[in-house]
Coordinates of C-alpha atoms and ligand atoms in Angstrom, one line a residue:
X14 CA 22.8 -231.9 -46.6
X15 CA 18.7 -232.4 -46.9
X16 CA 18.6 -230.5 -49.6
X17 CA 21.9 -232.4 -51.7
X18 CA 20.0 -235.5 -50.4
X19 CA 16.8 -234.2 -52.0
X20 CA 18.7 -232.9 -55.2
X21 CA 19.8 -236.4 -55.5
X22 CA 16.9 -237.9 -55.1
X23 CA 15.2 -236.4 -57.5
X24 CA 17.9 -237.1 -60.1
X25 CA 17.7 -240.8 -59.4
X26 CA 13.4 -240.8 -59.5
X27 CA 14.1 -239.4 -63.0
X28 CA 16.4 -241.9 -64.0
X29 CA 14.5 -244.7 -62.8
X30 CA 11.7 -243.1 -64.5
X31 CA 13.2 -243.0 -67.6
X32 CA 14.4 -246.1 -67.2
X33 CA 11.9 -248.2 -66.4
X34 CA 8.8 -246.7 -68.5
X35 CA 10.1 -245.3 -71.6
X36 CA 10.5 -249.0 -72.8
X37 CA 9.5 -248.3 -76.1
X38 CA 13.3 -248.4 -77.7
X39 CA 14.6 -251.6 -79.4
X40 CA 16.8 -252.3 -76.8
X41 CA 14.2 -252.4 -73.9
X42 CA 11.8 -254.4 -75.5
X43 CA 14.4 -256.7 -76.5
X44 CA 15.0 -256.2 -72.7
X45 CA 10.9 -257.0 -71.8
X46 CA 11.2 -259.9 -74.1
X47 CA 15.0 -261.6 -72.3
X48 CA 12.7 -261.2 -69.0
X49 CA 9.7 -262.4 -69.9
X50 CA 11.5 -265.5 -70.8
X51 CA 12.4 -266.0 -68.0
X52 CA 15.9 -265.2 -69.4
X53 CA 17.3 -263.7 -66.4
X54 CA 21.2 -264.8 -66.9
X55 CA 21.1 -262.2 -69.8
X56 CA 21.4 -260.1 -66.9
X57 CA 24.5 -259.6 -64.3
X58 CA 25.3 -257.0 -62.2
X59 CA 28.4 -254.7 -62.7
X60 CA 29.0 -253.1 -59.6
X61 CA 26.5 -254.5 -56.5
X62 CA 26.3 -251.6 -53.8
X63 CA 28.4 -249.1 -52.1
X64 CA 27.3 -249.3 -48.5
X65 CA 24.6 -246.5 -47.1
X66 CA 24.5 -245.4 -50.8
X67 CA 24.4 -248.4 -52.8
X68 CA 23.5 -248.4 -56.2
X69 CA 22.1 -251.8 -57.9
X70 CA 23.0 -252.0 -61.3
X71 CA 21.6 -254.2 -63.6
X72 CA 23.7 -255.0 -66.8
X73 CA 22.6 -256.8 -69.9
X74 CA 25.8 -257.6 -71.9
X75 CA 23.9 -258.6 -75.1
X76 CA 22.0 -255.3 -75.1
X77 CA 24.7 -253.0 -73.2
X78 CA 21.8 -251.8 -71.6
X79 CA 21.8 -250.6 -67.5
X80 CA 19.5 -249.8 -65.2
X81 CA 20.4 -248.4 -61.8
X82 CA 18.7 -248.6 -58.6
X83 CA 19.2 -246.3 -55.4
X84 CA 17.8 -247.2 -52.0
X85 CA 19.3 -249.8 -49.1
X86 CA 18.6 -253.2 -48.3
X87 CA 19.7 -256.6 -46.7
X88 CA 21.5 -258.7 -48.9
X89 CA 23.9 -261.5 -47.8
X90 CA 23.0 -261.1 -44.2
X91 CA 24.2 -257.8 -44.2
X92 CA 21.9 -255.6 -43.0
X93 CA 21.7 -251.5 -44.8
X94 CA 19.4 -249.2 -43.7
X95 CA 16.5 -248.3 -45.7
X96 CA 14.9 -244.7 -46.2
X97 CA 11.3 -245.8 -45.8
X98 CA 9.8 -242.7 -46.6
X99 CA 12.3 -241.9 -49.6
X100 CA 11.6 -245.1 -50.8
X101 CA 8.6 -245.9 -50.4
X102 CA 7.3 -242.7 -52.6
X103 CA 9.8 -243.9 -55.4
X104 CA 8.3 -246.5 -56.0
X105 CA 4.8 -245.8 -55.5
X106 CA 5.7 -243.3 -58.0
X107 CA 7.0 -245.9 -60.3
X108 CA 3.9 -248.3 -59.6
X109 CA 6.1 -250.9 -58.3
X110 CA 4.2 -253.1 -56.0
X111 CA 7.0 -256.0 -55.5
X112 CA 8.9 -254.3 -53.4
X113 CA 8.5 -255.2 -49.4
X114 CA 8.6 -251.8 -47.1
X115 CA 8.5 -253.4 -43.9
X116 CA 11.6 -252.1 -42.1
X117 CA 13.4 -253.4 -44.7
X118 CA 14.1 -255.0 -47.9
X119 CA 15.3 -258.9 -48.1
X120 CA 16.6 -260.0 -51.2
X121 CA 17.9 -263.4 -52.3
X122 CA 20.0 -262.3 -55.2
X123 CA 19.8 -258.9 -57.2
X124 CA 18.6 -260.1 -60.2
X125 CA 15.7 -261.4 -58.4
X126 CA 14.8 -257.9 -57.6
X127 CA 14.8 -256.6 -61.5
X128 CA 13.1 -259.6 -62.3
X129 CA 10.0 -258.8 -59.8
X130 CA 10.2 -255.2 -61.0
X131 CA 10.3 -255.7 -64.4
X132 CA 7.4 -258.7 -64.1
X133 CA 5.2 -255.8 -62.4
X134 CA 5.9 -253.7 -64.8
X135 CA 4.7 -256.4 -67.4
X136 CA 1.6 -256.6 -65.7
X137 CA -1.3 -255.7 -67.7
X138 CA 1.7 -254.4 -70.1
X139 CA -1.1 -254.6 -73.2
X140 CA -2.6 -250.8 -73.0
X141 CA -3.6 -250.4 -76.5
X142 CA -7.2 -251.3 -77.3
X143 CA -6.6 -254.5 -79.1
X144 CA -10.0 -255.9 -77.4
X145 CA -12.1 -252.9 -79.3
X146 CA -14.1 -254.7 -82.3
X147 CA -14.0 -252.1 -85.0
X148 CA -16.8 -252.4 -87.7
X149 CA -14.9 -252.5 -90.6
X150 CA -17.8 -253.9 -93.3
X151 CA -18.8 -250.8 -95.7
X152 CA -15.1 -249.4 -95.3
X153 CA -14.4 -250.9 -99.3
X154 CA -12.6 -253.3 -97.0
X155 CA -11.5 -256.6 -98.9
X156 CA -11.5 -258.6 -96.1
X157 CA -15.0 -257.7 -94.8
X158 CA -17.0 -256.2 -97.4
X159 CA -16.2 -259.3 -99.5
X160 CA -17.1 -261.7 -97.0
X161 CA -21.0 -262.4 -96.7
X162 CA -23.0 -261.4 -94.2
X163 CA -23.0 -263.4 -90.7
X164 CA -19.4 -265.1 -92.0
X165 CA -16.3 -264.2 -89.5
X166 CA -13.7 -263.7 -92.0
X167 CA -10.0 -265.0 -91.0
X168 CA -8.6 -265.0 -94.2
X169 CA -6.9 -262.6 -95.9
X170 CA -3.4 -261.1 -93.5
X171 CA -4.4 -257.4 -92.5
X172 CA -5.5 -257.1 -88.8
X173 CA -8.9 -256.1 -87.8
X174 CA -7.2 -253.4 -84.9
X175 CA -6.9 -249.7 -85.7
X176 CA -3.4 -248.6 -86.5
X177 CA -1.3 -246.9 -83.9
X178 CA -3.1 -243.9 -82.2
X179 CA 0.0 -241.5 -83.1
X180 CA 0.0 -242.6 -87.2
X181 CA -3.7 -241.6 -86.8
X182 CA -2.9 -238.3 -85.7
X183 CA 0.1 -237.4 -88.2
X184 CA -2.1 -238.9 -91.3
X185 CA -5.5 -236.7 -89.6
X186 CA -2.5 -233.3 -89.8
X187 CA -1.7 -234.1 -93.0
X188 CA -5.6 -234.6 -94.1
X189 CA -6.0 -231.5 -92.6
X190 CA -3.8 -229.9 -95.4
X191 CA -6.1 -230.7 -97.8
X192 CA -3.5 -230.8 -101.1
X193 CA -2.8 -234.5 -101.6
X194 CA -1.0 -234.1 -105.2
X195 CA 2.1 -236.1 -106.6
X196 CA 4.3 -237.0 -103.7
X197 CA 8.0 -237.4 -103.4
X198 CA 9.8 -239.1 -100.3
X199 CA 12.1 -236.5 -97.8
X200 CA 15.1 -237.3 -97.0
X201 CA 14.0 -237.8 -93.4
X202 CA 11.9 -241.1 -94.5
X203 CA 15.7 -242.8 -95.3
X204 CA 16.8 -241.6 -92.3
X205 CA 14.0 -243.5 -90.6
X206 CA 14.5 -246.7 -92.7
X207 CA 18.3 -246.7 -91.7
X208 CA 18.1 -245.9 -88.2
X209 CA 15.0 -248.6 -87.5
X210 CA 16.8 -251.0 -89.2
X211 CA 19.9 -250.4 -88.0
X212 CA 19.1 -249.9 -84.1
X213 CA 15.9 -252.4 -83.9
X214 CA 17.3 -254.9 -86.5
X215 CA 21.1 -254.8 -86.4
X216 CA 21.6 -254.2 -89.8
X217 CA 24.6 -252.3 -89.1
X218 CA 25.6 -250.7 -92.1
X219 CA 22.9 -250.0 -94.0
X220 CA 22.5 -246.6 -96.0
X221 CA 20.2 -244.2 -97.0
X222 CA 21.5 -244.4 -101.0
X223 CA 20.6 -248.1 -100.9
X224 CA 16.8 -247.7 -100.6
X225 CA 14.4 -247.6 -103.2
X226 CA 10.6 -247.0 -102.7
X227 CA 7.6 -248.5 -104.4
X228 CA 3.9 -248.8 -103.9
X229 CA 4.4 -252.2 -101.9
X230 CA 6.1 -255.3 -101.6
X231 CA 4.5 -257.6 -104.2
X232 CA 5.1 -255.0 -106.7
X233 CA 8.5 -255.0 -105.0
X234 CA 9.2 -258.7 -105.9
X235 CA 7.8 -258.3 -109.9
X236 CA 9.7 -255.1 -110.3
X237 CA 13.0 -257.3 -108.7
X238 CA 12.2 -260.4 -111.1
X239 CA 11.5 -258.4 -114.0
X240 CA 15.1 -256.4 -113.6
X241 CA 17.3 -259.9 -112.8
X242 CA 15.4 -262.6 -115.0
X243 CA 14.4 -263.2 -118.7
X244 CA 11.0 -264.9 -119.4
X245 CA 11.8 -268.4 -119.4
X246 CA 14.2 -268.4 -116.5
X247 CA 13.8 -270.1 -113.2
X248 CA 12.9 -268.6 -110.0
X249 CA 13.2 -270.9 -106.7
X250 CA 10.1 -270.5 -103.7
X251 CA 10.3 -272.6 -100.7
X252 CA 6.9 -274.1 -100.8
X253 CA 4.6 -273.6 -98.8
X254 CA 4.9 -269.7 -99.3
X255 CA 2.7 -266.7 -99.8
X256 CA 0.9 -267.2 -102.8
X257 CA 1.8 -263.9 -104.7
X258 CA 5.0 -265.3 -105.0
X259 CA 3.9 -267.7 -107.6
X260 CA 1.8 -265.0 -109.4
X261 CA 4.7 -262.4 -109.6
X262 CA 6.8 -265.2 -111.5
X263 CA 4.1 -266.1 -113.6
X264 CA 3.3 -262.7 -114.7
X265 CA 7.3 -261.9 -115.7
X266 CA 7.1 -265.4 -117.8
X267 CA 9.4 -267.3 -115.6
X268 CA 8.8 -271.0 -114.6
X269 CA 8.4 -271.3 -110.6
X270 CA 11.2 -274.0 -109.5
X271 CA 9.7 -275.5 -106.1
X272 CA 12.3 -276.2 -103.1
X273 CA 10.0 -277.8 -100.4
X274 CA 10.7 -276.8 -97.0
X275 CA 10.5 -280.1 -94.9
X276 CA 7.5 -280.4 -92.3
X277 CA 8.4 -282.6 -89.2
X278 CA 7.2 -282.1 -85.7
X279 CA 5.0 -279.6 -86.4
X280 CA 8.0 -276.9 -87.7
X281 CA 9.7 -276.7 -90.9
X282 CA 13.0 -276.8 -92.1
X283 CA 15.1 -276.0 -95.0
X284 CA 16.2 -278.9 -97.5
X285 CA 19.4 -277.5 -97.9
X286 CA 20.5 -280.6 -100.4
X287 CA 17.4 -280.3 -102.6
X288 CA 18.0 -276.6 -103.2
X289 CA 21.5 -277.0 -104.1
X290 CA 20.4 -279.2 -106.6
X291 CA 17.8 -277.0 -108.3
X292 CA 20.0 -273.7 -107.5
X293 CA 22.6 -275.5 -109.6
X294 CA 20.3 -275.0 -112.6
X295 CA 22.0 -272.7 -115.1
X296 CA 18.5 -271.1 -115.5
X297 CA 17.8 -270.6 -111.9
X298 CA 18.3 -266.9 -111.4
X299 CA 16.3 -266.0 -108.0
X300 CA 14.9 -267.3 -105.5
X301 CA 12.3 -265.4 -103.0
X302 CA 13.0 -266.0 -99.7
X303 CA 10.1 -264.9 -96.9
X304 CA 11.9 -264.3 -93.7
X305 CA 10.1 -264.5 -91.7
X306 CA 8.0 -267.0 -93.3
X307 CA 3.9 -267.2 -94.7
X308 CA 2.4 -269.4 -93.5
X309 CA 5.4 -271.7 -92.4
X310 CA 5.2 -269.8 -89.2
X311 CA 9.1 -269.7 -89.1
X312 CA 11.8 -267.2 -88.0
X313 CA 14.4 -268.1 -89.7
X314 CA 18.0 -268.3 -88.0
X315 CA 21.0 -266.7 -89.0
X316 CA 23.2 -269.9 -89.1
X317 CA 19.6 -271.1 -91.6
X318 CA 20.2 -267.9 -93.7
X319 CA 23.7 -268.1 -94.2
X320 CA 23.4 -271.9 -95.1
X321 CA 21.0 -271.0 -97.8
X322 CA 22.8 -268.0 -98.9
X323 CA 26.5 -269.6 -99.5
X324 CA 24.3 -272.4 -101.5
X325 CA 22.9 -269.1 -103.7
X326 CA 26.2 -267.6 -104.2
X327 CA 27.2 -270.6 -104.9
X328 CA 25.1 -271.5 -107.7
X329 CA 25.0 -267.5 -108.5
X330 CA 21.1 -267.3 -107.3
X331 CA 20.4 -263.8 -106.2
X332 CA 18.3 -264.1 -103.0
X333 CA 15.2 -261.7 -103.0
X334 CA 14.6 -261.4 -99.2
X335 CA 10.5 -260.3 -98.5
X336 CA 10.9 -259.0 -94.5
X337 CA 7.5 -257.8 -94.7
X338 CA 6.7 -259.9 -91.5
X339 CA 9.8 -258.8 -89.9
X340 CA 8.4 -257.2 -86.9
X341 CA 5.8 -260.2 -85.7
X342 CA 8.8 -261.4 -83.6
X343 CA 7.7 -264.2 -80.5
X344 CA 9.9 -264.6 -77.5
X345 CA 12.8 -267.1 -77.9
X346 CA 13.1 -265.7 -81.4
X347 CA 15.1 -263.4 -83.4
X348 CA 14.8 -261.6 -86.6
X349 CA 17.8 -261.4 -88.8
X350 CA 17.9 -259.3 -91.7
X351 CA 18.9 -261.7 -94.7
X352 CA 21.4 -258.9 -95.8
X353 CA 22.8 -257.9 -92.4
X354 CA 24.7 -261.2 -91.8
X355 CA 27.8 -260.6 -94.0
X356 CA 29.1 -258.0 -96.5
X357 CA 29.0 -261.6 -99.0
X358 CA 25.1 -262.3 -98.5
X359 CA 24.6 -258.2 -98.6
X360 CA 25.9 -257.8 -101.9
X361 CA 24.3 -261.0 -103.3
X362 CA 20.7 -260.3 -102.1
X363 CA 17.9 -257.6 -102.7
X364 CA 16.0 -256.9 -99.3
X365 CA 12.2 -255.8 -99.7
X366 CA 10.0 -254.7 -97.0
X367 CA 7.5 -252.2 -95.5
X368 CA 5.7 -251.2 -92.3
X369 CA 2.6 -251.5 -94.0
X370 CA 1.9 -255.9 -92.3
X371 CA 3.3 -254.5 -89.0
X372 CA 1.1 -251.2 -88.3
X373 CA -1.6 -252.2 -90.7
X374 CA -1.6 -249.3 -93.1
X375 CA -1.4 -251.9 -96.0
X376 CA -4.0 -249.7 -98.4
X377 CA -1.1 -246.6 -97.6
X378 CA 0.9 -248.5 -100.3
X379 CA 4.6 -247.7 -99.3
X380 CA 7.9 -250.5 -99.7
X381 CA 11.1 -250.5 -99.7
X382 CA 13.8 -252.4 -102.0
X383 CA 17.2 -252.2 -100.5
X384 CA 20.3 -253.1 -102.3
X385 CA 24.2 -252.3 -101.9
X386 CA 25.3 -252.7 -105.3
X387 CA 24.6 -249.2 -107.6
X388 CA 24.1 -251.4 -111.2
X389 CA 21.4 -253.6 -109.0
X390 CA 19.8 -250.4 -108.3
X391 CA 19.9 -248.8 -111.8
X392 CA 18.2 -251.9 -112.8
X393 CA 15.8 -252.0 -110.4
X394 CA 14.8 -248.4 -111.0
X395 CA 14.4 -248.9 -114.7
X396 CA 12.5 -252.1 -113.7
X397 CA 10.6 -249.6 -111.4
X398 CA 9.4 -247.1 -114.1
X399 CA 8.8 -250.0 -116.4
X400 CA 6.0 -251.2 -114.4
X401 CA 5.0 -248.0 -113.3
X402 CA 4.7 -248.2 -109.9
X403 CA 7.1 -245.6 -108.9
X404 CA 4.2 -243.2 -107.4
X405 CA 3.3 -243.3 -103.6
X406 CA 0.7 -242.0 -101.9
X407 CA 1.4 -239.1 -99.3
X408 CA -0.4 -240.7 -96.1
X409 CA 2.2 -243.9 -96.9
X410 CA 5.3 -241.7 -96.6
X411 CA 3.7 -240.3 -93.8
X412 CA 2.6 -243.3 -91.4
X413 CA 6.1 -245.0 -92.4
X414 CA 7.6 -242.0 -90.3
X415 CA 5.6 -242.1 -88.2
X416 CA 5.8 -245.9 -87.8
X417 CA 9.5 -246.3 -87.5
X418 CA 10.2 -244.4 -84.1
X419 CA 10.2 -245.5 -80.3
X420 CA 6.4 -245.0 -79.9
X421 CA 6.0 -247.5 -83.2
X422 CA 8.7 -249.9 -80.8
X423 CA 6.1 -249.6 -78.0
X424 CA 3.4 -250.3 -79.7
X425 CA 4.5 -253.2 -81.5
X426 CA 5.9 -254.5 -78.2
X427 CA 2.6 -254.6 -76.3
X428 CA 0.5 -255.5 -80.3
X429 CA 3.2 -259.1 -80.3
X430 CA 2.2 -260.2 -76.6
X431 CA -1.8 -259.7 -77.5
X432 CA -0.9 -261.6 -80.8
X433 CA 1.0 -264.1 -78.7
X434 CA -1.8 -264.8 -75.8
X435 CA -4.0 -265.4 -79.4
X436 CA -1.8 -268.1 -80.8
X437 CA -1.8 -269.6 -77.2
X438 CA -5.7 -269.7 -76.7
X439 CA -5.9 -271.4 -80.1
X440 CA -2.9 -273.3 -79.3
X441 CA -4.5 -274.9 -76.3
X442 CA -8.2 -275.3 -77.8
X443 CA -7.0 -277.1 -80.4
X444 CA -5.0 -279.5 -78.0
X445 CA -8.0 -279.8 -76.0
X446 CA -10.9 -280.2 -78.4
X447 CA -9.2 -281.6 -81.9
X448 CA -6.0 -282.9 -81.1
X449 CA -6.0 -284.6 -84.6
X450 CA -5.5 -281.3 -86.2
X451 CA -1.8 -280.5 -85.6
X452 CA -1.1 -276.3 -85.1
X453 CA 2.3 -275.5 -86.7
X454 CA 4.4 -274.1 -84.3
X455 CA 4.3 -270.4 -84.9
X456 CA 7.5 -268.3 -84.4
X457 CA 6.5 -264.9 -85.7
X458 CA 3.7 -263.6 -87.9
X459 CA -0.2 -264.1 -86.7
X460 CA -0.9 -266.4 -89.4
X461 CA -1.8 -270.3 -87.7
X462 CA -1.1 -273.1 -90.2
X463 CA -3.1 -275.8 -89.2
X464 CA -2.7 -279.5 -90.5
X465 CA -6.2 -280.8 -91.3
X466 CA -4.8 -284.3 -93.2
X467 CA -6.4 -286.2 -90.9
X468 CA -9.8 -285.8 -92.8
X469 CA -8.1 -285.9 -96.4
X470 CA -8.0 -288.7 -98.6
X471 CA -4.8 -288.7 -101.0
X472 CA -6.2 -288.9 -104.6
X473 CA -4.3 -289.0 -107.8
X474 CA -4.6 -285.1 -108.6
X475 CA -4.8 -284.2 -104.7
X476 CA -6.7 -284.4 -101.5
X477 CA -10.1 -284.7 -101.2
X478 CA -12.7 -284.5 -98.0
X479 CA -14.3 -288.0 -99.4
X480 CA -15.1 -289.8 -95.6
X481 CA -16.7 -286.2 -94.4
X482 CA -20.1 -287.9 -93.9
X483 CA -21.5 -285.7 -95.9
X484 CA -23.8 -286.7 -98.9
X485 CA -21.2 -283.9 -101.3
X486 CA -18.5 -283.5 -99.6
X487 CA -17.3 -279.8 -100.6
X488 CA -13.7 -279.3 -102.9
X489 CA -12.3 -278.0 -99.9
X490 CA -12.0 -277.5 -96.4
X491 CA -12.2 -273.5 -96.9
X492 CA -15.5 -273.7 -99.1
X493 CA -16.5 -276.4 -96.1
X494 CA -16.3 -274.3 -93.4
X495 CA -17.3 -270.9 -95.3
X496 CA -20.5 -272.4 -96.1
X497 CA -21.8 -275.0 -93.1
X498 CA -20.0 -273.3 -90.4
X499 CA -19.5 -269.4 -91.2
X500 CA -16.3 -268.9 -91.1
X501 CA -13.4 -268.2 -93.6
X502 CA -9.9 -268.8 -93.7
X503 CA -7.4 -269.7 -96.5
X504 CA -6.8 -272.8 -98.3
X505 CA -3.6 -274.3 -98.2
X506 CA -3.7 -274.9 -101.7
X507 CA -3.3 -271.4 -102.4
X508 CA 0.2 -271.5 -100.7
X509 CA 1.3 -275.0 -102.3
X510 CA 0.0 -277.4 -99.6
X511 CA -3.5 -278.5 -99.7
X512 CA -3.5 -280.2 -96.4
X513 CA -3.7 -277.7 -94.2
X514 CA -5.8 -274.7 -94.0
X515 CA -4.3 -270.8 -92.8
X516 CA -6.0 -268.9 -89.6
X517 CA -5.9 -265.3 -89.7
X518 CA -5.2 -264.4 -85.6
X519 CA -4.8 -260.5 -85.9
X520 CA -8.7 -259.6 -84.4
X521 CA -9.7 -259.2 -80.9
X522 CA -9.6 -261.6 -78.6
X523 CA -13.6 -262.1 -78.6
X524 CA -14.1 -262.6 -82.5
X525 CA -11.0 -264.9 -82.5
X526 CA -12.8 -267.1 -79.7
X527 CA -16.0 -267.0 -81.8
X528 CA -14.2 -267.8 -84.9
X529 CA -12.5 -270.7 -83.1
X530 CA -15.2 -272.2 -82.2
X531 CA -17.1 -272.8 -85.4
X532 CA -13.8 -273.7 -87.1
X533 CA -13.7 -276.4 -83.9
X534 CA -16.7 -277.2 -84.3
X535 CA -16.4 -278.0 -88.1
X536 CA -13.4 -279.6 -87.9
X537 CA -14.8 -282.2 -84.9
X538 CA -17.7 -283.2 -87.6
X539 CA -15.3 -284.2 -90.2
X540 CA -13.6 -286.5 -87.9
Ligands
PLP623 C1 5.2 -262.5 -97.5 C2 4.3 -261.4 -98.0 N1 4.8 -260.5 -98.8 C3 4.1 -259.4 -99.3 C4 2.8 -259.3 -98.9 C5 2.0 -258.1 -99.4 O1 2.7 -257.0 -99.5 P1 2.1 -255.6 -100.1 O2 0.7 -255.5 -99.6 O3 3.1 -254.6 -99.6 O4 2.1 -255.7 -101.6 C6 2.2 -260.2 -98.0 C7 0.8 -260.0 -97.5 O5 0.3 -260.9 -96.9 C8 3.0 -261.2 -97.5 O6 2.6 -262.1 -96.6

């Protein structure tokens, strides 16, 4: 009897333990996120308790995820006898610290309980060293080495944290073989592509035939234009956007067709009736979506996608869809890949994207370009070898495996919260100290887009900073703040809106405080 009880035990310890800290999969982190929000009616309860055996089990119907929990307790003035001892050790063991062990265990309702566990367990949830500031000037690093001495860079989008600890250790094994010639991509790098997109993404049906690789995503986009335009044709950008985007148009001799997205208490939207005007173009031929979208801070929605989508097939637009951003995801928020949401959209769009943003192993050059349709893929290939960029390097093929698995879950998970608490300490400065400077409400990515019109004066070619109080006023707020205040960020210009300037958030928590403070500081003079 001890020893069954024992045996039993043991078995339910392991499960828990499982359970409850192997929450790197999709699934639980999705989980993490539902709870963190406070979303608790995601969760209901299957089956409540058998009496002197009970078993609390936790369902979440969107996720079809359970989580059972053995033990006794009161609940509805019922009372059930607790193991103390059995207990107790449980869920020491589990570092649960919610839990009364009195006599017994009161609950108001069982989801209360997972929701005490789980906000434990979220605790100090950030584990990784994101705090650690890494000297990266004299690495041949762009964003650094370029940027004078003394300035805090906050420009250019890589992040100034190492890369996961376990893509470190399979790129140091594959250093350590010491033979880095031509490399081709294994079949287990599809597999890895499919089954993260598939399983953290939804993108249900997606196959390993479908994927192409390239150095990165930009060359992604020129190779896509160059196979599905002729110089001369039109290719549709939803301003503001990333500004290689209007470079990989211009270089393939096509004219850039702007489709402003609409900027209204502090978010943007789609014009859907502006783009089905220029979409109706006979020489439109693409547009390049970014989803989620630089710098417009948004995650677009799948009712937002399809909208824009039926308006492309409409017009016969193929929609090039850069997901590069994908995985900088903030509660309340969902990715959607542009080609998951019908067979329709699938077949009429060209997915690119990369691990590269998301683990910050953008100089390991490695993309993807995903399409369903074979000819679109012929096309793209000979598109591919036209421009040459059909070579990858061995440490991208490498971190992008090691990238896409539950530990690359995990440590995204704990990299979006520290990238979350960032937005909301600049979030809240702002408010407090330069309220006149409206943040952009940020969805995904850890780019801030911050409205600085206040300080602009409309002029007949653009904006200038005439009533800064300064004898020559600089040409722009970036040049401003580089210069007086030592720090750098990105002109909105560069992205197709001149008003507002682009804050790089990806750093620790210390630099991004100091950097805040002397773009504060600046800003406050202007005023
Ligand atoms: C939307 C978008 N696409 C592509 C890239 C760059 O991609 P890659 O480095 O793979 O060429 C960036 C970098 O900031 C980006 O923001």
């Amino acid at each position: 009897m001890e020893a069954r009880k024992n045996e039993k035990n043991a078995r339910s310890l392991k499960r828990l333990r499982k359970d409850l800290r192997s929450n790197g999969t999709p699934a639980e982190a999705k989980l993490w996120t539902l709870l963190k929000n406070k979303q608790v009616e995601n969760l209901r309860f299957r089956r409540q308790f058998s009496i002197g055996n009970y078993i609390l089990d936790f369902y979440c119907p969107e996720l079809k995820l359970s989580i059972e929990l053995d033990g006794d307790y009161h609940y509805n003035s019922q009372k059930h006898e607790i193991d103390k001892d059995r207990d107790s050790i449980l869920y020491k063991e589990l570092g649960i610290k919610t839990l009364r062990f009195e006599n017994h265990i009161v609950f108001d309702t069982p989801d209360k309980i997972i929701y005490n566990i789980i906000r434990e367990k979220m605790k100090n949830s950030v584990q990784y060293p994101f705090d650690e500031l890494i000297e990266r000037r004299g690495t041949n690093c762009y964003k650094w080495d370029d940027t004078p001495e003394g300035v805090i860079p906050m420009w250019i989008a890589d992040m100034d944290f190492q890369t996961a600890p376990f893509i470190i250790e399979a790129l140091k094994k594959r250093v350590e073989h010491g033979v880095f010639g031509y490399t081709k991509v294994p079949h287990s790098y599809y597999e890895a592509v499919v089954n993260w997109f598939k399983y953290r993404h939804g993108w249900q049906n997606l196959q390993k035939e479908w994927i192409l690789y390239t150095s990165g995503v930009v060359p992604a986009l020129s190779v896509v234009i160059k196979a599905f335009s002729q110089p001369g044709d039109q290719v549709i950008v939803q301003t503001p956007v990333y500004n290689c985007f209007f470079s990989s148009i211009r270089n393939n001799g096509c004219e850039i067709v702007r489709n402003a997205l609409i900027y209204e208490n502090q978010t943007y939207h789609m014009d859907y009736e502006d783009l089905e005007r220029k979409a109706s173009d006979p020489k439109a031929k693409l547009l390049l979506l970014c989803n989620p979208h630089n710098p417009a801070g948004r995650v677009w929605t799948r009712d937002e996608l399809q909208k824009l989508g039926e308006i492309c097939i409409r017009h016969d637009v193929l929609v090039v869809s850069d997901e590069i951003h994908c995985e900088f995801v903030f509660p309340g928020h969902k990715f959607v890949p542009f080609a998951s949401i019908s067979e329709a959209l699938q077949h009429h769009s060209i997915t690119c994207n990369a691990p590269s943003k998301a683990f910050n192993t953008a100089g390991l050059q490695i993309a993807n370009i995903i399409s369903d349709n074979p000819d679109f893929r012929q096309k793209i290939d000979r598109a591919i070898n036209i421009n040459e960029v059909c070579d990858v390097n061995p440490f991208g093929v490498v971190a992008l495996q090691s990238a896409y698995t539950d530990d690359g879950a995990e440590w995204l998970r704990q990299l979006n919260e520290y990238l979350l608490d960032n937005y909301n300490y600049l979030k809240e400065y702002f408010e407090k100290e330069i309220p006149q400077f409206p943040i952009t409400k940020l969805e995904g990515t850890y780019l801030a887009w911050v409205d600085c019109s206040v300080v602009l004066d409309k002029r007949k070619d653009g904006y200038s900073l005439s009533h800064c109080g300064l004898d020559a006023p600089p040409p722009s707020i970036e040049e401003y703040l580089l210069k007086r205040h030592k720090v750098q960020v990105n002109d909105g210009s560069m992205y197709g809106d001149e008003r507002f300037i682009r804050i790089n958030l990806a750093c620790p928590r210390k630099r991004l405080e100091e950097g805040l403070h002397r773009i504060v500081s600046g800003l406050k003079d202007l005023l």
